[in-house]
PDB file of C-alpha atoms in Angstrom:
ATOM      1  CA  MET A   1     -27.307-115.431  61.083  1.00  0.00           C
ATOM      2  CA  ALA A   2     -23.445-115.542  60.940  1.00  0.00           C
ATOM      3  CA  GLU A   3     -21.636-116.662  63.810  1.00  0.00           C
ATOM      4  CA  LYS A   4     -18.923-113.687  65.169  1.00  0.00           C
ATOM      5  CA  VAL A   5     -15.112-114.133  64.325  1.00  0.00           C
ATOM      6  CA  GLN A   6     -13.196-114.866  67.223  1.00  0.00           C
ATOM      7  CA  GLY A   7      -9.381-115.216  67.926  1.00  0.00           C
ATOM      8  CA  PRO A   8      -6.814-112.938  65.503  1.00  0.00           C
ATOM      9  CA  ALA A   9      -8.876-112.997  62.984  1.00  0.00           C
ATOM     10  CA  SER A  10     -11.034-110.535  64.762  1.00  0.00           C
ATOM     11  CA  TYR A  11      -8.507-107.658  64.185  1.00  0.00           C
ATOM     12  CA  PHE A  12      -8.220-108.260  60.894  1.00  0.00           C
ATOM     13  CA  PRO A  13     -11.204-105.264  58.935  1.00  0.00           C
ATOM     14  CA  SER A  14      -9.179-102.966  61.411  1.00  0.00           C
ATOM     15  CA  ILE A  15      -6.182-103.946  59.942  1.00  0.00           C
ATOM     16  CA  GLU A  16      -6.928-103.682  56.560  1.00  0.00           C
ATOM     17  CA  ARG A  17      -8.598-100.537  56.695  1.00  0.00           C
ATOM     18  CA  LYS A  18      -5.568 -99.177  59.336  1.00  0.00           C
ATOM     19  CA  TYR A  19      -2.639-100.452  56.671  1.00  0.00           C
ATOM     20  CA  GLY A  20      -4.258-100.521  53.394  1.00  0.00           C
ATOM     21  CA  ARG A  21      -2.646-103.971  52.896  1.00  0.00           C
ATOM     22  CA  PRO A  22      -5.345-107.067  52.732  1.00  0.00           C
ATOM     23  CA  ILE A  23      -4.451-109.813  55.419  1.00  0.00           C
ATOM     24  CA  GLU A  24      -2.921-112.296  52.350  1.00  0.00           C
ATOM     25  CA  ASP A  25       0.343-109.727  52.346  1.00  0.00           C
ATOM     26  CA  TRP A  26       0.707-109.329  55.680  1.00  0.00           C
ATOM     27  CA  GLN A  27       1.023-113.429  55.643  1.00  0.00           C
ATOM     28  CA  ALA A  28       3.746-112.933  52.785  1.00  0.00           C
ATOM     29  CA  VAL A  29       5.800-110.478  54.541  1.00  0.00           C
ATOM     30  CA  VAL A  30       5.710-113.236  57.794  1.00  0.00           C
ATOM     31  CA  ARG A  31       6.529-116.488  55.706  1.00  0.00           C
ATOM     32  CA  SER A  32       9.429-114.312  53.917  1.00  0.00           C
ATOM     33  CA  ALA A  33      11.030-113.491  57.170  1.00  0.00           C
ATOM     34  CA  PRO A  34      14.406-115.279  57.348  1.00  0.00           C
ATOM     35  CA  GLY A  35      14.457-118.377  58.974  1.00  0.00           C
ATOM     36  CA  TYR A  36      10.310-118.549  59.105  1.00  0.00           C
ATOM     37  CA  GLY A  37       9.418-122.403  59.451  1.00  0.00           C
ATOM     38  CA  ALA A  38      13.161-123.127  60.694  1.00  0.00           C
ATOM     39  CA  GLY A  39      12.192-122.573  64.091  1.00  0.00           C
ATOM     40  CA  ALA A  40      11.639-118.369  63.762  1.00  0.00           C
ATOM     41  CA  LYS A  41       9.441-116.741  66.791  1.00  0.00           C
ATOM     42  CA  HIS A  42       6.610-115.741  67.272  1.00  0.00           C
ATOM     43  CA  SER A  43       8.106-112.595  69.221  1.00  0.00           C
ATOM     44  CA  GLU A  44      10.682-112.271  66.198  1.00  0.00           C
ATOM     45  CA  LEU A  45       8.070-112.122  63.962  1.00  0.00           C
ATOM     46  CA  VAL A  46       5.971-109.477  65.737  1.00  0.00           C
ATOM     47  CA  THR A  47       9.109-106.930  65.576  1.00  0.00           C
ATOM     48  CA  LEU A  48       9.569-107.689  62.358  1.00  0.00           C
ATOM     49  CA  LEU A  49       5.978-106.387  61.964  1.00  0.00           C
ATOM     50  CA  LYS A  50       5.913-103.795  64.054  1.00  0.00           C
ATOM     51  CA  ASP A  51       9.618-101.827  63.473  1.00  0.00           C
ATOM     52  CA  GLU A  52      10.177-102.764  60.005  1.00  0.00           C
ATOM     53  CA  HIS A  53       6.408-102.137  58.529  1.00  0.00           C
ATOM     54  CA  GLY A  54       4.669 -99.689  61.613  1.00  0.00           C
ATOM     55  CA  LEU A  55       2.344-102.346  62.656  1.00  0.00           C
ATOM     56  CA  GLY A  56       0.549-101.659  66.039  1.00  0.00           C
ATOM     57  CA  HIS A  57       1.481-104.493  68.440  1.00  0.00           C
ATOM     58  CA  GLY A  58      -1.719-106.003  68.946  1.00  0.00           C
ATOM     59  CA  HIS A  59      -2.668-105.915  65.327  1.00  0.00           C
ATOM     60  CA  ALA A  60       1.076-107.845  64.390  1.00  0.00           C
ATOM     61  CA  ASN A  61       0.445-109.987  66.954  1.00  0.00           C
ATOM     62  CA  ALA A  62      -2.123-111.198  65.337  1.00  0.00           C
ATOM     63  CA  VAL A  63      -1.344-111.547  61.972  1.00  0.00           C
ATOM     64  CA  VAL A  64       1.548-113.515  63.206  1.00  0.00           C
ATOM     65  CA  ALA A  65      -0.794-115.824  65.587  1.00  0.00           C
ATOM     66  CA  TYR A  66      -3.176-116.546  62.638  1.00  0.00           C
ATOM     67  CA  THR A  67       0.046-117.256  60.330  1.00  0.00           C
ATOM     68  CA  LEU A  68       1.519-119.556  62.100  1.00  0.00           C
ATOM     69  CA  ALA A  69      -1.397-121.671  62.936  1.00  0.00           C
ATOM     70  CA  GLN A  70      -2.244-121.763  59.146  1.00  0.00           C
ATOM     71  CA  ASP A  71       1.439-123.221  58.364  1.00  0.00           C
ATOM     72  CA  LYS A  72       0.996-126.088  61.413  1.00  0.00           C
TER      73      LYS A  72
END
């Protein structure tokens, strides 16, 4: 039996359905944000996804958290 996905990745199927783009696209948006990798703040990246791309807070937070964790 497959292990249940937990944490930010558990949001990915609904994010992809709701916004019509794969998670990799959203991660590319986060990674291309001004200052990414040079101390960009989690909250600023969440705001970018919400304000410029229309993601809900929980969805934006999940994408940013997952992306930042991957890039540590």
